[in-house]
Amino acid sequence: MKKITIYHPFGNANTRAAVDGIYKQGILESFHTCIACFKGSFLYKLSSFGPLKEFRRRCFSSFLKDKTITHPFKEFGRQIAPKIKLNSLTAHEKGIFCVDNICYDLDHKIAKYVQKNNEKIGGVYAYEDLALQTFYTAKKYNIKCLYDLPIGYWRAMRSLLNEERTKNPEWAITLGGFNDSNKKLQRKDEELKLADKIYVASSFTKKTLEIYPGKLANIEVIPYGFPPVNTQRKYDEIQNRKIKVLFVGGLSQRKGLSYFFEAIEGLEDKIEATVVGRGNMETCPALKEALSKVNYIPSLPHDEILKLMANQDLFIFPSLFEGFGLVITEAMSQGTPVITTDRTCGPDIMHNGIDGWVVKAGETKPIRDLLVTFISNPSILIKTGQAAMHTAAQRPWSVYEKELAESVNKFLND
């Protein structure tokens, strides 16, 4: 049976699920990351102290320990540089410890690993910005190249967000996504060209690839899973109080922030809005003014965000360009219904009007109309929140693990 090498510098939720599933399928050759700790290990014990708590987030399933190879040097540098005020070391694409250099460094290390161990590797599973050198090497040895694109295609993003720049110029400075060099963008295109199989987590991400200037391999949509459902969720009486509305995410117009604020404007006597996320308010007066009118929390630990979600009546996530949107599944798992757009995972995981609402991206009126409906009939939110929990219970992360691993196995060994 052919086995696969998979790697990611940081090990986010979807990567963890992918690695666990591939291991359980019996086809994991090795997993590579920058920093990994396992329960009971020395690093795990160290991560209980102050500034080292960040490493607790790099804890992986214990059964992966013998299959995991770490490459920590540059990632340690990235963690330390801001703490000692050396931010230039992590500057976008230029700093020695920036995310781009960490990705390219890991890519080169895996390429060397594949060259050395090519006889026992049947495939490599790589993520965007991490694949080029490894794919070049894999091709030399007829090793299959599997590619995971976690966010939409860059040409589609620029096209859609350029429209938004014109439409809402006062928010344009928050958009981001336009500072990647041509070299980096060409690298993304070359990675896609080399891929033998492409995985995405939403139909929207797949759709963005339609404008790729060339022929692509088969693209398969496998939505991510939901966190554990909050079975202790209790719904307070909602009839005689303000509806509690929440947004969580980066404070960028890419997340559709202006549409969130426009939708709730003038409803302050009926709605209590909370926003959680980081952003540069000083460079965007519109953002600064909007945040002054809501409960604003710059940052919360992940477990506290889940608790906050479970204490809200409605989650609004009007993103303009999203590969998936994990906050959507998190809110639903907490029994909080979600309004989101057709440029997120919403169409793939929701039944519109039953366990949430999917509206057209870049429009305020559909969100506003729903809010007015909820103000008149708030019990809809309870019914929909309960349905959202039911949906979440049907697709835990273990389902994503199994579906992805079975697809990978079939592609490698069929």
Short mmCIF file of C-alpha atoms in Angstrom, two decimals:
data_model
loop_
_atom_site.label_atom_id
_atom_site.label_comp_id
_atom_site.label_asym_id
_atom_site.label_seq_id
_atom_site.Cartn_x
_atom_site.Cartn_y
_atom_site.Cartn_z
CA MET A 1 0.00 0.00 0.00
CA LYS A 2 1.34 3.40 -0.99
CA LYS A 3 1.77 5.87 1.87
CA ILE A 4 1.76 9.62 2.05
CA THR A 5 3.90 12.38 3.52
CA ILE A 6 1.92 15.38 4.76
CA TYR A 7 3.24 18.63 6.18
CA HIS A 8 2.16 22.01 7.50
CA PRO A 9 4.21 24.54 9.52
CA PHE A 10 1.59 25.29 12.18
CA GLY A 11 -0.96 22.49 12.31
CA ASN A 12 -4.35 24.20 12.32
CA ALA A 13 -7.64 22.38 12.96
CA ASN A 14 -8.12 21.10 9.42
CA THR A 15 -4.51 19.91 9.15
CA ARG A 16 -4.82 18.04 12.45
CA ALA A 17 -7.93 16.30 11.21
CA ALA A 18 -6.28 15.45 7.88
CA VAL A 19 -3.21 13.93 9.56
CA ASP A 20 -5.29 11.99 12.08
CA GLY A 21 -7.50 10.60 9.32
CA ILE A 22 -4.59 9.60 7.08
CA TYR A 23 -2.93 7.87 10.05
CA LYS A 24 -6.11 5.97 10.93
CA GLN A 25 -6.44 4.92 7.29
CA GLY A 26 -3.02 3.28 7.63
CA ILE A 27 -1.37 5.34 4.87
CA LEU A 28 0.70 7.91 6.82
CA GLU A 29 4.40 7.72 5.98
CA SER A 30 5.35 10.83 7.98
CA PHE A 31 4.00 14.14 9.23
CA HIS A 32 6.22 17.23 9.25
CA THR A 33 5.60 20.48 11.10
CA CYS A 34 7.62 23.20 12.81
CA ILE A 35 6.73 22.58 16.45
CA ALA A 36 4.81 19.66 17.91
CA CYS A 37 4.15 18.67 21.47
CA PHE A 38 2.43 15.59 22.83
CA LYS A 39 0.79 15.06 26.19
CA GLY A 40 3.35 14.09 28.76
CA SER A 41 6.31 15.32 26.74
CA PHE A 42 8.88 17.81 28.07
CA LEU A 43 7.64 20.55 25.71
CA TYR A 44 4.04 19.91 26.78
CA LYS A 45 5.01 20.42 30.42
CA LEU A 46 6.98 23.57 29.57
CA SER A 47 3.99 24.97 27.68
CA SER A 48 2.04 25.35 30.90
CA PHE A 49 4.23 28.33 31.83
CA GLY A 50 3.60 31.97 30.83
CA PRO A 51 5.06 32.90 27.45
CA LEU A 52 5.38 29.25 26.42
CA LYS A 53 1.61 28.68 26.51
CA GLU A 54 1.52 29.29 22.76
CA PHE A 55 3.13 25.89 22.26
CA ARG A 56 0.19 24.14 23.92
CA ARG A 57 -1.69 25.00 20.73
CA ARG A 58 0.80 22.77 18.88
CA CYS A 59 -0.35 19.66 20.69
CA PHE A 60 -1.08 16.74 18.37
CA SER A 61 -2.68 13.32 18.83
CA SER A 62 -0.36 11.06 20.82
CA PHE A 63 -0.49 8.28 18.20
CA LEU A 64 1.31 10.61 15.76
CA LYS A 65 4.42 10.91 17.91
CA ASP A 66 6.48 8.28 16.11
CA LYS A 67 5.44 9.60 12.70
CA THR A 68 6.15 13.29 13.39
CA ILE A 69 9.31 15.14 12.35
CA THR A 70 9.77 18.74 13.51
CA HIS A 71 11.67 21.68 11.97
CA PRO A 72 11.47 24.29 14.75
CA PHE A 73 14.24 26.85 14.29
CA LYS A 74 12.53 29.53 12.20
CA GLU A 75 9.19 29.14 13.94
CA PHE A 76 10.86 29.72 17.31
CA GLY A 77 12.30 32.90 15.78
CA ARG A 78 8.87 34.01 14.58
CA GLN A 79 7.45 33.55 18.07
CA ILE A 80 10.28 35.36 19.83
CA ALA A 81 10.87 38.32 17.46
CA PRO A 82 7.72 40.35 18.38
CA LYS A 83 8.35 39.79 22.10
CA ILE A 84 11.77 41.45 21.84
CA LYS A 85 10.49 44.23 19.54
CA LEU A 86 12.26 42.97 16.40
CA ASN A 87 9.21 43.09 14.14
CA SER A 88 11.35 43.61 11.04
CA LEU A 89 12.39 39.95 11.35
CA THR A 90 8.80 38.90 10.59
CA ALA A 91 8.03 41.48 7.88
CA HIS A 92 5.89 40.13 5.03
CA GLU A 93 7.98 38.17 2.53
CA LYS A 94 11.20 39.88 3.68
CA GLY A 95 11.85 39.04 7.31
CA ILE A 96 14.02 36.00 7.99
CA PHE A 97 11.32 34.67 10.33
CA CYS A 98 8.26 35.74 8.33
CA VAL A 99 5.55 33.20 7.54
CA ASP A 100 6.57 33.08 3.87
CA ASN A 101 10.16 32.15 4.69
CA ILE A 102 9.00 29.55 7.18
CA CYS A 103 6.81 28.01 4.48
CA TYR A 104 9.53 28.06 1.83
CA ASP A 105 12.07 26.63 4.27
CA LEU A 106 9.76 23.77 5.21
CA ASP A 107 9.01 23.11 1.53
CA HIS A 108 12.74 22.76 0.76
CA LYS A 109 13.28 20.47 3.75
CA ILE A 110 10.42 18.18 2.68
CA ALA A 111 11.74 18.13 -0.88
CA LYS A 112 15.07 16.82 0.43
CA TYR A 113 13.25 14.31 2.63
CA VAL A 114 11.22 13.04 -0.34
CA GLN A 115 14.34 12.70 -2.47
CA LYS A 116 16.05 10.67 0.24
CA ASN A 117 13.02 8.48 1.00
CA ASN A 118 11.36 8.30 -2.41
CA GLU A 119 11.08 4.50 -2.42
CA LYS A 120 8.69 4.45 0.53
CA ILE A 121 6.56 7.49 -0.39
CA GLY A 122 3.60 7.14 -2.75
CA GLY A 123 2.29 10.68 -2.40
CA VAL A 124 2.86 14.08 -0.84
CA TYR A 125 0.04 16.17 0.61
CA ALA A 126 0.89 19.87 0.60
CA TYR A 127 -0.87 23.15 1.29
CA GLU A 128 -0.82 26.44 -0.61
CA ASP A 129 2.56 28.28 -0.52
CA LEU A 130 4.25 25.11 0.74
CA ALA A 131 4.34 22.81 -2.26
CA LEU A 132 6.55 23.98 -5.10
CA GLN A 133 9.95 22.38 -4.42
CA THR A 134 8.38 19.26 -2.95
CA PHE A 135 6.17 18.81 -6.02
CA TYR A 136 9.14 19.30 -8.36
CA THR A 137 11.02 16.58 -6.49
CA ALA A 138 8.00 14.27 -6.28
CA LYS A 139 7.49 14.45 -10.05
CA LYS A 140 11.03 13.09 -10.60
CA TYR A 141 10.09 9.89 -8.77
CA ASN A 142 6.49 9.52 -10.03
CA ILE A 143 5.19 10.39 -6.57
CA LYS A 144 1.65 11.75 -6.66
CA CYS A 145 1.12 15.39 -5.69
CA LEU A 146 -1.99 16.21 -3.64
CA TYR A 147 -2.73 19.89 -3.04
CA ASP A 148 -4.92 21.52 -0.42
CA LEU A 149 -6.19 25.03 -1.19
CA PRO A 150 -7.64 26.42 2.07
CA ILE A 151 -8.80 29.77 0.66
CA GLY A 152 -10.06 30.86 -2.74
CA TYR A 153 -7.82 31.38 -5.76
CA TRP A 154 -5.84 34.61 -5.64
CA ARG A 155 -6.95 35.93 -9.05
CA ALA A 156 -10.61 35.60 -8.02
CA MET A 157 -9.89 37.29 -4.71
CA ARG A 158 -8.27 40.29 -6.37
CA SER A 159 -11.10 40.60 -8.85
CA LEU A 160 -13.84 40.51 -6.22
CA LEU A 161 -12.05 42.69 -3.69
CA ASN A 162 -11.10 45.27 -6.31
CA GLU A 163 -14.82 45.72 -6.88
CA GLU A 164 -15.20 46.26 -3.14
CA ARG A 165 -12.46 48.90 -3.12
CA THR A 166 -14.51 50.98 -5.53
CA LYS A 167 -17.80 50.26 -3.81
CA ASN A 168 -16.67 51.12 -0.26
CA PRO A 169 -13.49 53.23 -0.53
CA GLU A 170 -13.59 54.32 3.13
CA TRP A 171 -13.07 50.66 4.11
CA ALA A 172 -10.58 49.80 1.35
CA ILE A 173 -7.48 50.19 3.51
CA THR A 174 -8.58 47.21 5.64
CA LEU A 175 -8.95 44.82 2.70
CA GLY A 176 -5.41 43.44 2.48
CA GLY A 177 -4.59 40.68 0.00
CA PHE A 178 -2.86 42.97 -2.47
CA ASN A 179 0.67 43.01 -1.07
CA ASP A 180 1.91 39.64 -2.32
CA SER A 181 4.80 39.88 -4.76
CA ASN A 182 4.53 38.65 -8.34
CA LYS A 183 7.02 35.93 -7.46
CA LYS A 184 4.74 34.63 -4.73
CA LEU A 185 1.68 34.74 -6.99
CA GLN A 186 3.52 32.89 -9.77
CA ARG A 187 4.52 30.28 -7.21
CA LYS A 188 0.87 29.73 -6.31
CA ASP A 189 -0.01 29.18 -9.96
CA GLU A 190 2.87 26.77 -10.49
CA GLU A 191 1.85 24.73 -7.43
CA LEU A 192 -1.66 24.36 -8.83
CA LYS A 193 -0.27 23.38 -12.23
CA LEU A 194 1.83 20.59 -10.71
CA ALA A 195 -0.95 19.14 -8.56
CA ASP A 196 -2.37 15.73 -9.50
CA LYS A 197 -5.36 16.18 -7.18
CA ILE A 198 -6.79 19.30 -5.52
CA TYR A 199 -8.81 19.42 -2.30
CA VAL A 200 -10.94 22.37 -1.21
CA ALA A 201 -13.35 22.79 1.69
CA SER A 202 -16.16 24.70 -0.02
CA SER A 203 -17.95 24.95 -3.35
CA PHE A 204 -17.08 28.65 -3.39
CA THR A 205 -13.35 27.89 -3.29
CA LYS A 206 -13.80 25.45 -6.17
CA LYS A 207 -15.70 28.07 -8.15
CA THR A 208 -12.86 30.60 -7.76
CA LEU A 209 -10.54 28.20 -9.60
CA GLU A 210 -12.64 28.49 -12.76
CA ILE A 211 -10.57 31.53 -13.78
CA TYR A 212 -7.23 29.72 -13.45
CA PRO A 213 -5.43 30.31 -16.80
CA GLY A 214 -4.79 26.68 -17.63
CA LYS A 215 -5.98 23.14 -17.08
CA LEU A 216 -6.24 21.82 -13.52
CA ALA A 217 -6.41 18.36 -12.01
CA ASN A 218 -9.62 17.00 -10.47
CA ILE A 219 -10.95 19.26 -7.68
CA GLU A 220 -12.82 17.62 -4.81
CA VAL A 221 -14.89 19.50 -2.22
CA ILE A 222 -14.77 18.04 1.30
CA PRO A 223 -16.18 20.45 3.92
CA TYR A 224 -14.48 20.63 7.30
CA GLY A 225 -16.09 19.26 10.44
CA PHE A 226 -17.84 20.91 13.38
CA PRO A 227 -16.43 21.21 16.91
CA PRO A 228 -18.15 19.23 19.70
CA VAL A 229 -21.74 20.36 20.19
CA ASN A 230 -22.55 22.32 23.32
CA THR A 231 -25.19 20.02 24.78
CA GLN A 232 -25.49 22.31 27.82
CA ARG A 233 -26.71 25.26 25.75
CA LYS A 234 -29.62 27.03 27.44
CA TYR A 235 -31.82 29.60 25.73
CA ASP A 236 -32.87 32.57 27.86
CA GLU A 237 -36.17 34.32 27.43
CA ILE A 238 -35.60 36.50 24.39
CA GLN A 239 -38.97 38.22 24.00
CA ASN A 240 -38.45 41.18 26.33
CA ARG A 241 -34.82 42.11 25.83
CA LYS A 242 -32.37 43.15 23.15
CA ILE A 243 -31.22 40.52 20.66
CA LYS A 244 -27.53 39.75 21.21
CA VAL A 245 -25.63 39.77 17.92
CA LEU A 246 -21.98 38.75 17.48
CA PHE A 247 -19.20 39.06 14.91
CA VAL A 248 -15.84 37.29 15.35
CA GLY A 249 -12.97 37.60 12.88
CA GLY A 250 -10.21 39.80 11.55
CA LEU A 251 -11.38 43.41 11.28
CA SER A 252 -11.08 43.53 7.51
CA GLN A 253 -13.56 44.45 4.83
CA ARG A 254 -12.80 41.05 3.32
CA LYS A 255 -14.98 39.77 6.17
CA GLY A 256 -17.78 42.10 5.07
CA LEU A 257 -17.50 44.31 8.14
CA SER A 258 -19.19 47.38 6.69
CA TYR A 259 -22.26 45.30 5.86
CA PHE A 260 -22.43 44.08 9.45
CA PHE A 261 -22.35 47.62 10.82
CA GLU A 262 -24.77 48.96 8.20
CA ALA A 263 -27.26 46.18 8.94
CA ILE A 264 -27.43 46.96 12.66
CA GLU A 265 -27.36 50.76 12.29
CA GLY A 266 -30.39 52.41 13.86
CA LEU A 267 -31.43 49.23 15.67
CA GLU A 268 -29.48 49.97 18.85
CA ASP A 269 -32.65 49.97 20.96
CA LYS A 270 -33.43 46.42 19.75
CA ILE A 271 -29.98 44.88 19.26
CA GLU A 272 -26.87 44.57 21.42
CA ALA A 273 -23.87 44.01 19.15
CA THR A 274 -20.46 42.59 20.11
CA VAL A 275 -17.40 42.46 17.85
CA VAL A 276 -14.30 40.36 18.58
CA GLY A 277 -11.18 40.71 16.46
CA ARG A 278 -8.00 42.63 15.77
CA GLY A 279 -7.54 45.37 13.22
CA ASN A 280 -5.83 48.68 12.61
CA MET A 281 -8.43 51.21 13.69
CA GLU A 282 -6.07 54.18 13.44
CA THR A 283 -5.73 53.86 9.67
CA CYS A 284 -9.47 53.42 9.07
CA PRO A 285 -11.69 56.11 10.63
CA ALA A 286 -14.84 54.29 9.47
CA LEU A 287 -13.82 51.19 11.44
CA LYS A 288 -12.89 53.20 14.53
CA GLU A 289 -16.23 55.00 14.54
CA ALA A 290 -18.22 51.80 13.99
CA LEU A 291 -16.47 49.99 16.84
CA SER A 292 -17.24 52.87 19.21
CA LYS A 293 -20.94 52.00 18.90
CA VAL A 294 -20.68 48.31 19.86
CA ASN A 295 -19.14 46.13 22.57
CA TYR A 296 -15.61 45.70 21.25
CA ILE A 297 -13.21 42.96 22.42
CA PRO A 298 -9.81 42.89 20.63
CA SER A 299 -8.99 39.29 21.48
CA LEU A 300 -10.14 36.24 23.44
CA PRO A 301 -8.73 32.73 23.94
CA HIS A 302 -10.49 30.17 21.77
CA ASP A 303 -12.39 28.53 24.63
CA GLU A 304 -13.65 31.94 25.73
CA ILE A 305 -14.86 32.68 22.20
CA LEU A 306 -16.92 29.48 22.26
CA LYS A 307 -18.41 30.50 25.61
CA LEU A 308 -19.25 33.92 24.22
CA MET A 309 -20.87 32.36 21.16
CA ALA A 310 -23.03 30.19 23.42
CA ASN A 311 -24.27 33.35 25.13
CA GLN A 312 -25.41 35.08 21.91
CA ASP A 313 -28.66 34.93 19.96
CA LEU A 314 -27.21 35.39 16.48
CA PHE A 315 -23.84 35.26 14.74
CA ILE A 316 -23.34 37.38 11.61
CA PHE A 317 -20.45 36.61 9.27
CA PRO A 318 -20.96 38.52 5.99
CA SER A 319 -17.61 37.57 4.44
CA LEU A 320 -16.83 38.62 0.88
CA PHE A 321 -14.14 35.98 0.27
CA GLU A 322 -13.72 32.93 2.48
CA GLY A 323 -12.26 29.51 1.83
CA PHE A 324 -14.50 28.06 4.53
CA GLY A 325 -15.12 30.09 7.70
CA LEU A 326 -14.47 27.98 10.80
CA VAL A 327 -16.25 30.55 12.99
CA ILE A 328 -19.48 29.54 11.24
CA THR A 329 -19.20 25.93 12.35
CA GLU A 330 -18.06 27.02 15.81
CA ALA A 331 -21.11 29.23 16.32
CA MET A 332 -23.49 26.55 15.04
CA SER A 333 -21.94 23.99 17.38
CA GLN A 334 -22.76 26.32 20.27
CA GLY A 335 -26.41 26.52 19.24
CA THR A 336 -26.09 30.06 17.86
CA PRO A 337 -27.65 30.47 14.41
CA VAL A 338 -25.61 32.16 11.69
CA ILE A 339 -26.23 34.61 8.89
CA THR A 340 -23.45 34.24 6.33
CA THR A 341 -22.92 34.71 2.60
CA ASP A 342 -22.69 32.63 -0.54
CA ARG A 343 -18.90 33.13 -0.53
CA THR A 344 -18.29 30.95 2.51
CA CYS A 345 -18.97 27.34 3.48
CA GLY A 346 -22.59 28.32 4.18
CA PRO A 347 -24.09 26.77 1.02
CA ASP A 348 -22.24 23.50 1.71
CA ILE A 349 -23.15 22.97 5.36
CA MET A 350 -26.41 24.88 5.92
CA HIS A 351 -30.01 24.39 4.94
CA ASN A 352 -31.04 27.97 4.26
CA GLY A 353 -33.82 29.13 6.57
CA ILE A 354 -33.71 25.95 8.65
CA ASP A 355 -30.39 25.87 10.53
CA GLY A 356 -29.06 29.25 9.38
CA TRP A 357 -29.27 31.79 6.58
CA VAL A 358 -27.16 32.29 3.45
CA VAL A 359 -27.43 35.71 1.78
CA LYS A 360 -25.77 37.26 -1.24
CA ALA A 361 -22.34 38.68 -0.45
CA GLY A 362 -21.80 42.43 -0.56
CA GLU A 363 -25.38 43.41 0.28
CA THR A 364 -26.79 44.93 3.46
CA LYS A 365 -30.52 44.65 2.79
CA PRO A 366 -30.87 40.83 3.12
CA ILE A 367 -29.16 40.94 6.53
CA ARG A 368 -31.20 43.93 7.64
CA ASP A 369 -34.46 42.31 6.55
CA LEU A 370 -33.66 39.20 8.59
CA LEU A 371 -32.84 41.30 11.65
CA VAL A 372 -36.17 43.09 11.38
CA THR A 373 -37.91 39.71 11.16
CA PHE A 374 -36.11 38.44 14.26
CA ILE A 375 -36.99 41.57 16.22
CA SER A 376 -40.66 40.91 15.46
CA ASN A 377 -40.38 37.15 16.10
CA PRO A 378 -37.26 36.33 18.15
CA SER A 379 -38.34 32.75 18.80
CA ILE A 380 -37.10 31.99 15.26
CA LEU A 381 -33.56 32.34 16.59
CA ILE A 382 -34.06 29.65 19.24
CA LYS A 383 -35.61 27.20 16.79
CA THR A 384 -32.87 27.81 14.22
CA GLY A 385 -30.12 27.60 16.86
CA GLN A 386 -31.40 24.19 17.94
CA ALA A 387 -31.45 23.06 14.31
CA ALA A 388 -27.87 24.34 13.90
CA MET A 389 -26.73 22.15 16.79
CA HIS A 390 -28.42 19.16 15.20
CA THR A 391 -26.60 19.84 11.93
CA ALA A 392 -23.30 20.22 13.78
CA ALA A 393 -23.80 16.88 15.53
CA GLN A 394 -24.10 15.11 12.16
CA ARG A 395 -20.66 16.22 10.97
CA PRO A 396 -17.97 16.18 13.67
CA TRP A 397 -14.33 16.51 12.64
CA SER A 398 -14.10 12.71 12.55
CA VAL A 399 -16.35 12.72 9.46
CA TYR A 400 -13.99 15.08 7.64
CA GLU A 401 -11.05 12.92 8.73
CA LYS A 402 -12.68 9.80 7.29
CA GLU A 403 -13.89 11.34 4.04
CA LEU A 404 -10.56 12.98 3.26
CA ALA A 405 -8.46 9.94 4.20
CA GLU A 406 -10.62 7.57 2.17
CA SER A 407 -10.37 9.89 -0.86
CA VAL A 408 -6.58 10.15 -0.48
CA ASN A 409 -6.26 6.36 -0.11
CA LYS A 410 -8.41 5.75 -3.18
CA PHE A 411 -6.36 8.23 -5.22
CA LEU A 412 -3.08 6.65 -4.14
CA ASN A 413 -3.99 2.99 -4.19
CA ASP A 414 -7.04 2.43 -6.39
#
